[in-house]
């Protein structure tokens, strides 16, 4: 499976110190290649050019690394959606902006996206609960734009919660199939999907 | 992560003898729980209540089991789509029937769907090529219904290949998020999605 992604994805640039950031990047690659359960902390340390003891300074367990990856990934994509929701313009424009940003994120960080989605069940109970909470918040942001559009009479949505779920699902699945060597750039997929989602909500402009 | 699925999913009922079928079911469960790379043939045999030697009679390698799961899964869902494409009625009705069936399949066989999607990269080169070919055929079936609808003037689709990809992606991702204890039945999700896809293709009836 393709696991190509920029060597230092923008997602991780705020993780300090440098060693902690290198470990996160190494962990994403290792989890994507072999799966979480088949990866050891030794594998991750060696991939980052560090000793297991050096890894231990930053992350006590493999699960802590997975949690860090999930947390940062969810917070960043949630930030993009929140920005789009709070932007200027009518609901249709804000929904399109949200979809463009969310899709681009999943295309650009497809390796991270796969790890975060596929290994969700490997998180410990507290971390899992925290990530599920972030996912509910993310869903809430999309739902609020859809609800705004319905209230304004701009959207025609018989099932707001089901449609919100479908919009999220469509965008998230970009991480599964996106291929950086493929026909479409992240921006092009974002543009295509913004139009499709406008249709899904029956936006008047569509 | 939830991995609940009927003990003998209909997907496997045609695999004979009984021991081979039990091994496939055990493999799906094991791969879903721990990932392909962290599962051994010994784990699978023991889960099926068999010895490693007995497993070896039916499947020479773990990869052969994964291939069997992928092949049967893809052939069955392709069969459902082909049936819908070749059915009676205008393109809009055939597309809705295809989406209903494909979504229901991914909801009912969500554990299998996850394994097939997440572990695609673990197939050997020949098996991988064969599965990719089945996926192209699957995509072709959806695309042909969309093309029929455009030709008949029933659909308005600026980007047939991109829209086809999005429709497939939306349906496939049901396997990731579907929860049998959740609010919606497979039929309800199928119905919702049939309506959303009609909108995505700008079907006149929508």
Short mmCIF file of C-alpha atoms in Angstrom, two decimals:
data_model
loop_
_atom_site.label_atom_id
_atom_site.label_comp_id
_atom_site.label_asym_id
_atom_site.label_seq_id
_atom_site.Cartn_x
_atom_site.Cartn_y
_atom_site.Cartn_z
CA UNK A 1 0.00 0.00 0.00
CA UNK A 2 1.18 3.46 -0.80
CA UNK A 3 2.36 5.31 2.28
CA UNK A 4 4.00 8.31 0.65
CA UNK A 5 3.57 11.60 2.46
CA UNK A 6 5.88 14.60 2.84
CA UNK A 7 8.74 13.68 5.18
CA UNK A 8 7.75 16.32 7.72
CA UNK A 9 3.99 16.70 7.31
CA UNK A 10 2.82 20.09 8.49
CA UNK A 11 0.73 18.27 11.07
CA UNK A 12 3.75 17.64 13.26
CA UNK A 13 5.65 20.90 12.97
CA UNK A 14 4.53 22.15 16.39
CA UNK A 15 5.64 19.05 18.28
CA UNK A 16 8.78 19.82 20.26
CA UNK A 17 11.49 18.91 20.95
CA UNK A 18 12.80 17.72 17.62
CA UNK A 19 13.29 14.16 18.95
CA UNK A 20 9.61 13.86 19.92
CA UNK A 21 8.60 15.04 16.46
CA UNK A 22 10.92 12.55 14.78
CA UNK A 23 9.41 9.76 16.87
CA UNK A 24 5.87 10.70 15.86
CA UNK A 25 6.82 10.72 12.18
CA UNK A 26 8.58 7.35 12.54
CA UNK A 27 5.57 5.90 14.37
CA UNK A 28 3.11 7.02 11.67
CA UNK A 29 5.25 5.36 9.00
CA UNK A 30 5.72 2.16 10.96
CA UNK A 31 2.02 1.85 11.92
CA UNK A 32 1.00 2.51 8.31
CA UNK A 33 3.37 -0.14 6.97
CA UNK A 34 2.89 -2.96 9.44
CA UNK A 35 -0.10 -2.04 11.57
CA UNK A 36 -0.03 -0.92 15.19
CA UNK A 37 0.07 -4.37 16.80
CA UNK A 38 2.98 -5.64 14.71
CA UNK A 39 5.10 -2.55 15.44
CA UNK A 40 7.38 -2.38 18.50
CA UNK A 41 8.74 0.72 20.24
CA UNK A 42 12.15 -0.62 19.23
CA UNK A 43 11.09 -0.46 15.54
CA UNK A 44 9.97 3.13 15.99
CA UNK A 45 13.10 4.22 17.84
CA UNK A 46 15.35 2.60 15.25
CA UNK A 47 13.42 4.21 12.39
CA UNK A 48 13.91 7.60 14.10
CA UNK A 49 17.62 6.84 14.54
CA UNK A 50 17.28 6.71 18.32
CA UNK A 51 17.69 4.18 21.10
CA UNK A 52 14.66 2.63 22.86
CA UNK A 53 15.79 4.46 26.01
CA UNK A 54 15.71 7.78 24.16
CA UNK A 55 12.19 7.03 22.94
CA UNK A 56 11.12 6.31 26.50
CA UNK A 57 12.09 9.85 27.55
CA UNK A 58 9.35 11.22 25.29
CA UNK A 59 6.74 8.45 25.16
CA UNK A 60 6.28 5.83 27.85
CA UNK A 61 4.39 3.45 25.57
CA UNK A 62 3.54 2.77 21.96
CA UNK A 63 -0.06 3.63 22.80
CA UNK A 64 1.04 7.11 23.92
CA UNK A 65 2.52 7.68 20.48
CA UNK A 66 -0.68 6.54 18.78
CA UNK A 67 -2.66 8.81 21.08
CA UNK A 68 -0.41 11.79 20.29
CA UNK A 69 -0.81 11.14 16.54
CA UNK A 70 -4.60 10.85 16.86
CA UNK A 71 -4.95 13.86 19.13
CA UNK A 72 -2.85 16.21 16.99
CA UNK A 73 -4.49 14.94 13.80
CA UNK A 74 -8.00 15.43 15.12
CA UNK A 75 -7.25 18.84 16.65
CA UNK A 76 -5.74 20.16 13.42
CA UNK A 77 -8.57 18.99 11.19
CA UNK A 78 -11.10 20.25 13.74
CA UNK A 79 -9.33 23.63 13.66
CA UNK A 80 -9.72 23.83 9.89
CA UNK A 81 -13.43 23.04 10.09
CA UNK A 82 -14.05 25.52 12.89
CA UNK A 83 -12.32 28.24 10.89
CA UNK A 84 -14.55 27.50 7.90
CA UNK A 85 -17.70 27.45 10.04
CA UNK A 86 -16.84 30.81 11.63
CA UNK A 87 -15.91 32.44 8.32
CA UNK A 88 -17.89 35.06 6.46
CA UNK A 89 -20.56 34.23 3.92
CA UNK A 90 -23.75 32.22 3.70
CA UNK A 91 -23.94 28.57 4.87
CA UNK A 92 -23.40 27.23 1.33
CA UNK A 93 -20.06 29.03 1.03
CA UNK A 94 -19.01 28.04 4.54
CA UNK A 95 -19.91 24.38 3.93
CA UNK A 96 -17.92 24.38 0.70
CA UNK A 97 -14.94 25.96 2.48
CA UNK A 98 -15.17 23.36 5.24
CA UNK A 99 -15.27 20.47 2.77
CA UNK A 100 -12.37 21.87 0.72
CA UNK A 101 -10.19 22.23 3.81
CA UNK A 102 -11.17 18.88 5.35
CA UNK A 103 -10.62 16.98 2.09
CA UNK A 104 -7.30 18.66 1.43
CA UNK A 105 -6.18 17.74 4.93
CA UNK A 106 -7.08 14.07 4.42
CA UNK A 107 -5.40 13.98 1.01
CA UNK A 108 -2.20 15.65 2.21
CA UNK A 109 -2.03 13.61 5.40
CA UNK A 110 -3.42 10.38 4.00
CA UNK A 111 -0.88 8.16 5.78
CA UNK A 112 -1.68 9.77 9.11
CA UNK A 113 -5.38 9.62 8.33
CA UNK A 114 -5.20 5.88 7.69
CA UNK A 115 -3.34 5.22 10.93
CA UNK A 116 -5.75 7.36 12.93
CA UNK A 117 -8.84 5.71 11.42
CA UNK A 118 -7.64 2.10 11.25
CA UNK A 119 -6.03 1.93 14.69
CA UNK A 120 -8.67 3.76 16.70
CA UNK A 121 -9.49 0.56 18.58
CA UNK A 122 -5.92 0.24 19.85
CA UNK A 123 -6.20 3.34 22.06
CA UNK A 124 -6.57 2.84 25.81
CA UNK A 125 -10.06 3.56 27.23
CA UNK A 126 -9.36 7.14 28.42
CA UNK A 127 -7.57 8.15 25.27
CA UNK A 128 -10.24 6.49 23.17
CA UNK A 129 -12.95 8.45 25.00
CA UNK A 130 -11.04 11.70 24.42
CA UNK A 131 -10.67 11.03 20.68
CA UNK A 132 -14.32 10.00 20.35
CA UNK A 133 -15.18 13.30 22.00
CA UNK A 134 -13.06 15.21 19.45
CA UNK A 135 -14.84 13.31 16.68
CA UNK A 136 -18.24 14.27 18.08
CA UNK A 137 -17.12 17.89 18.18
CA UNK A 138 -15.94 17.63 14.56
CA UNK A 139 -19.28 16.17 13.54
CA UNK A 140 -21.00 18.98 15.45
CA UNK A 141 -19.16 21.64 13.44
CA UNK A 142 -20.36 20.20 10.12
CA UNK A 143 -23.84 19.66 11.52
CA UNK A 144 -24.07 23.29 12.65
CA UNK A 145 -23.30 24.58 9.15
CA UNK A 146 -25.91 22.21 7.69
CA UNK A 147 -28.43 23.34 10.32
CA UNK A 148 -27.68 27.01 9.54
CA UNK A 149 -28.32 26.34 5.87
CA UNK A 150 -31.63 24.61 6.57
CA UNK A 151 -32.72 27.42 8.93
CA UNK A 152 -31.85 30.04 6.29
CA UNK A 153 -33.88 28.12 3.72
CA UNK A 154 -30.72 27.65 1.62
CA UNK A 155 -30.46 23.87 2.05
CA UNK A 156 -33.01 21.10 1.62
CA UNK A 157 -31.98 18.27 3.99
CA UNK A 158 -34.58 15.68 5.06
CA UNK A 159 -32.13 13.95 7.45
CA UNK A 160 -29.62 16.39 8.95
CA UNK A 161 -27.76 13.91 11.14
CA UNK A 162 -27.53 11.21 8.45
CA UNK A 163 -26.41 13.70 5.83
CA UNK A 164 -23.80 15.17 8.18
CA UNK A 165 -22.45 11.67 8.81
CA UNK A 166 -22.29 10.99 5.07
CA UNK A 167 -20.45 14.25 4.38
CA UNK A 168 -17.87 13.48 7.06
CA UNK A 169 -17.49 9.92 5.82
CA UNK A 170 -17.00 11.01 2.21
CA UNK A 171 -14.23 13.42 3.23
CA UNK A 172 -12.50 11.06 5.68
CA UNK A 173 -12.36 8.23 3.15
CA UNK A 174 -10.14 10.40 0.94
CA UNK A 175 -7.28 9.31 3.24
CA UNK A 176 -7.89 5.68 2.23
CA UNK A 177 -7.85 6.05 -1.56
CA UNK A 178 -5.82 9.20 -2.17
CA UNK A 179 -2.65 8.59 -4.15
CA UNK A 180 -0.17 11.46 -4.48
CA UNK A 181 0.91 9.98 -7.82
CA UNK A 182 -2.69 9.83 -9.02
CA UNK A 183 -4.65 12.02 -11.37
CA UNK A 184 -5.97 14.57 -8.91
CA UNK A 185 -4.27 17.01 -6.56
CA UNK A 186 -5.61 17.54 -3.04
CA UNK A 187 -7.02 20.90 -4.19
CA UNK A 188 -8.81 19.31 -7.13
CA UNK A 189 -10.39 16.63 -4.96
CA UNK A 190 -11.42 19.35 -2.49
CA UNK A 191 -13.08 21.36 -5.26
CA UNK A 192 -14.89 18.31 -6.69
CA UNK A 193 -16.13 17.28 -3.25
CA UNK A 194 -17.28 20.79 -2.32
CA UNK A 195 -19.57 20.67 -5.35
CA UNK A 196 -20.83 17.17 -4.56
CA UNK A 197 -21.57 18.07 -0.95
CA UNK A 198 -23.48 21.19 -2.09
CA UNK A 199 -25.68 18.86 -4.06
CA UNK A 200 -26.06 16.44 -1.14
CA UNK A 201 -27.51 19.23 1.00
CA UNK A 202 -29.63 20.53 -1.88
CA UNK A 203 -27.94 23.93 -1.75
CA UNK A 204 -29.87 26.52 -3.76
CA UNK A 205 -26.72 27.62 -5.60
CA UNK A 206 -26.09 24.07 -6.87
CA UNK B 1 -13.05 -1.22 17.92
CA UNK B 2 -16.30 -2.96 17.30
CA UNK B 3 -15.90 -6.10 15.21
CA UNK B 4 -19.35 -7.57 15.65
CA UNK B 5 -20.75 -9.35 12.61
CA UNK B 6 -22.99 -12.39 12.24
CA UNK B 7 -21.04 -15.52 13.18
CA UNK B 8 -21.42 -16.97 9.69
CA UNK B 9 -21.70 -14.00 7.38
CA UNK B 10 -23.52 -14.90 4.19
CA UNK B 11 -20.34 -13.97 2.34
CA UNK B 12 -18.69 -17.24 3.29
CA UNK B 13 -21.53 -19.73 2.95
CA UNK B 14 -20.29 -21.05 -0.41
CA UNK B 15 -16.79 -21.83 0.82
CA UNK B 16 -16.35 -25.56 1.21
CA UNK B 17 -15.41 -27.73 2.97
CA UNK B 18 -16.66 -26.57 6.35
CA UNK B 19 -13.10 -26.41 7.74
CA UNK B 20 -11.99 -23.96 5.03
CA UNK B 21 -15.00 -21.78 5.81
CA UNK B 22 -14.27 -21.83 9.54
CA UNK B 23 -10.70 -20.77 8.84
CA UNK B 24 -11.81 -17.83 6.71
CA UNK B 25 -14.18 -16.65 9.43
CA UNK B 26 -11.47 -17.04 12.07
CA UNK B 27 -8.99 -15.14 9.88
CA UNK B 28 -11.38 -12.22 9.34
CA UNK B 29 -11.90 -11.91 13.09
CA UNK B 30 -8.21 -12.18 13.90
CA UNK B 31 -7.12 -9.70 11.22
CA UNK B 32 -9.82 -7.25 12.33
CA UNK B 33 -8.76 -7.45 15.97
CA UNK B 34 -4.99 -7.37 15.71
CA UNK B 35 -4.16 -6.49 12.12
CA UNK B 36 -2.78 -8.82 9.47
CA UNK B 37 0.90 -8.52 10.39
CA UNK B 38 0.38 -9.25 14.08
CA UNK B 39 -1.71 -12.37 13.38
CA UNK B 40 -0.10 -15.79 12.93
CA UNK B 41 -1.51 -18.84 11.16
CA UNK B 42 -1.33 -20.49 14.59
CA UNK B 43 -3.69 -17.80 15.98
CA UNK B 44 -6.11 -18.42 13.13
CA UNK B 45 -6.03 -22.21 13.46
CA UNK B 46 -6.55 -22.03 17.19
CA UNK B 47 -9.46 -19.61 16.81
CA UNK B 48 -11.05 -22.08 14.38
CA UNK B 49 -10.45 -24.93 16.84
CA UNK B 50 -7.95 -26.59 14.51
CA UNK B 51 -4.27 -27.46 14.47
CA UNK B 52 -1.77 -25.49 12.36
CA UNK B 53 -1.30 -28.64 10.28
CA UNK B 54 -5.03 -28.80 9.57
CA UNK B 55 -4.97 -25.15 8.47
CA UNK B 56 -2.11 -25.92 6.10
CA UNK B 57 -4.26 -28.47 4.24
CA UNK B 58 -6.55 -25.64 3.14
CA UNK B 59 -4.32 -22.57 3.02
CA UNK B 60 -0.57 -22.70 2.53
CA UNK B 61 0.00 -19.20 3.91
CA UNK B 62 -1.66 -16.42 5.84
CA UNK B 63 -1.56 -14.37 2.66
CA UNK B 64 -3.64 -17.01 0.89
CA UNK B 65 -6.34 -16.59 3.50
CA UNK B 66 -6.29 -12.81 3.09
CA UNK B 67 -6.49 -13.26 -0.66
CA UNK B 68 -9.46 -15.63 -0.35
CA UNK B 69 -11.26 -13.14 1.91
CA UNK B 70 -10.57 -10.26 -0.49
CA UNK B 71 -11.48 -12.22 -3.58
CA UNK B 72 -14.79 -13.56 -2.26
CA UNK B 73 -15.67 -10.18 -0.75
CA UNK B 74 -14.98 -8.31 -3.98
CA UNK B 75 -16.73 -10.89 -6.17
CA UNK B 76 -19.87 -10.84 -4.05
CA UNK B 77 -20.17 -7.07 -3.91
CA UNK B 78 -19.38 -6.87 -7.63
CA UNK B 79 -22.18 -9.39 -8.24
CA UNK B 80 -24.67 -7.19 -6.38
CA UNK B 81 -23.68 -4.15 -8.41
CA UNK B 82 -23.82 -5.98 -11.71
CA UNK B 83 -27.29 -7.25 -10.90
CA UNK B 84 -28.44 -3.70 -10.17
CA UNK B 85 -26.85 -2.36 -13.35
CA UNK B 86 -28.53 -5.03 -15.49
CA UNK B 87 -31.91 -4.60 -13.83
CA UNK B 88 -34.98 -3.02 -15.35
CA UNK B 89 -35.75 0.67 -15.11
CA UNK B 90 -34.11 3.96 -15.94
CA UNK B 91 -30.54 4.79 -14.85
CA UNK B 92 -31.74 6.70 -11.76
CA UNK B 93 -33.55 3.61 -10.43
CA UNK B 94 -30.64 1.33 -11.28
CA UNK B 95 -28.13 3.63 -9.58
CA UNK B 96 -30.29 3.77 -6.46
CA UNK B 97 -30.61 -0.03 -6.45
CA UNK B 98 -26.84 -0.38 -6.85
CA UNK B 99 -26.14 2.01 -3.97
CA UNK B 100 -28.71 0.34 -1.71
CA UNK B 101 -27.19 -3.11 -2.30
CA UNK B 102 -23.56 -1.98 -2.07
CA UNK B 103 -24.16 -0.03 1.14
CA UNK B 104 -26.11 -2.85 2.74
CA UNK B 105 -23.27 -5.24 1.89
CA UNK B 106 -20.68 -2.99 3.52
CA UNK B 107 -22.85 -2.47 6.61
CA UNK B 108 -23.63 -6.17 7.04
CA UNK B 109 -20.06 -7.26 6.35
CA UNK B 110 -18.32 -4.30 7.97
CA UNK B 111 -15.67 -6.43 9.68
CA UNK B 112 -14.77 -8.11 6.41
CA UNK B 113 -14.90 -4.76 4.64
CA UNK B 114 -12.40 -3.28 7.06
CA UNK B 115 -9.99 -6.18 6.69
CA UNK B 116 -10.24 -6.10 2.89
CA UNK B 117 -9.68 -2.33 2.70
CA UNK B 118 -7.08 -1.91 5.44
CA UNK B 119 -4.89 -4.89 4.53
CA UNK B 120 -4.88 -4.52 0.75
CA UNK B 121 -1.16 -3.74 0.81
CA UNK B 122 -0.36 -7.07 2.49
CA UNK B 123 -1.37 -9.10 -0.59
CA UNK B 124 1.38 -10.58 -2.74
CA UNK B 125 1.94 -8.86 -6.12
CA UNK B 126 -0.15 -11.29 -8.22
CA UNK B 127 -3.02 -11.40 -5.81
CA UNK B 128 -2.85 -7.63 -5.40
CA UNK B 129 -3.06 -7.17 -9.17
CA UNK B 130 -6.07 -9.47 -9.34
CA UNK B 131 -7.91 -7.59 -6.58
CA UNK B 132 -7.07 -4.22 -8.14
CA UNK B 133 -8.56 -5.57 -11.35
CA UNK B 134 -11.76 -6.56 -9.54
CA UNK B 135 -11.90 -3.07 -8.05
CA UNK B 136 -11.54 -1.49 -11.48
CA UNK B 137 -14.37 -3.68 -12.74
CA UNK B 138 -16.49 -2.62 -9.75
CA UNK B 139 -15.78 1.02 -10.49
CA UNK B 140 -16.64 0.37 -14.14
CA UNK B 141 -20.09 -0.94 -13.21
CA UNK B 142 -20.98 2.22 -11.29
CA UNK B 143 -19.45 4.40 -13.98
CA UNK B 144 -21.55 2.71 -16.69
CA UNK B 145 -24.79 3.48 -14.84
CA UNK B 146 -23.69 7.09 -14.39
CA UNK B 147 -22.75 7.30 -18.08
CA UNK B 148 -26.13 5.81 -19.08
CA UNK B 149 -27.87 8.46 -16.99
CA UNK B 150 -25.87 11.27 -18.56
CA UNK B 151 -26.50 9.90 -22.07
CA UNK B 152 -30.23 9.67 -21.36
CA UNK B 153 -30.23 13.28 -20.15
CA UNK B 154 -31.38 12.07 -16.72
CA UNK B 155 -28.19 12.98 -14.82
CA UNK B 156 -26.14 16.16 -14.73
CA UNK B 157 -22.54 15.13 -13.99
CA UNK B 158 -19.68 17.48 -14.88
CA UNK B 159 -17.00 14.96 -13.83
CA UNK B 160 -18.13 11.36 -14.41
CA UNK B 161 -14.95 9.66 -13.22
CA UNK B 162 -14.56 11.83 -10.11
CA UNK B 163 -18.21 11.45 -9.19
CA UNK B 164 -18.05 7.68 -9.69
CA UNK B 165 -15.04 7.53 -7.39
CA UNK B 166 -16.86 9.59 -4.76
CA UNK B 167 -19.95 7.38 -4.92
CA UNK B 168 -17.85 4.24 -4.44
CA UNK B 169 -15.88 5.86 -1.64
CA UNK B 170 -19.02 6.96 0.19
CA UNK B 171 -20.44 3.42 0.07
CA UNK B 172 -17.19 1.64 0.97
CA UNK B 173 -16.59 3.85 4.00
CA UNK B 174 -19.80 2.51 5.54
CA UNK B 175 -17.71 -0.52 6.58
CA UNK B 176 -15.48 1.77 8.66
CA UNK B 177 -18.12 3.58 10.68
CA UNK B 178 -21.10 1.21 10.67
CA UNK B 179 -22.07 -0.01 14.12
CA UNK B 180 -24.69 -2.77 14.37
CA UNK B 181 -25.70 -1.35 17.76
CA UNK B 182 -26.10 2.13 16.29
CA UNK B 183 -29.13 4.11 15.29
CA UNK B 184 -29.48 2.96 11.68
CA UNK B 185 -30.02 -0.46 10.13
CA UNK B 186 -28.14 -1.46 6.95
CA UNK B 187 -31.37 -0.91 5.00
CA UNK B 188 -31.86 2.57 6.42
CA UNK B 189 -28.31 3.59 5.56
CA UNK B 190 -28.81 2.16 2.06
CA UNK B 191 -31.98 4.19 1.60
CA UNK B 192 -30.40 7.40 2.87
CA UNK B 193 -27.36 6.93 0.64
CA UNK B 194 -29.43 6.11 -2.45
CA UNK B 195 -31.08 9.50 -2.04
CA UNK B 196 -27.78 11.31 -1.47
CA UNK B 197 -26.17 9.69 -4.51
CA UNK B 198 -29.17 10.66 -6.67
CA UNK B 199 -28.45 14.22 -5.66
CA UNK B 200 -24.71 13.85 -6.36
CA UNK B 201 -25.45 12.88 -9.96
CA UNK B 202 -28.12 15.57 -10.30
CA UNK B 203 -30.81 12.98 -11.09
CA UNK B 204 -33.93 14.60 -12.50
CA UNK B 205 -36.15 12.74 -10.03
CA UNK B 206 -34.27 14.19 -7.04
#
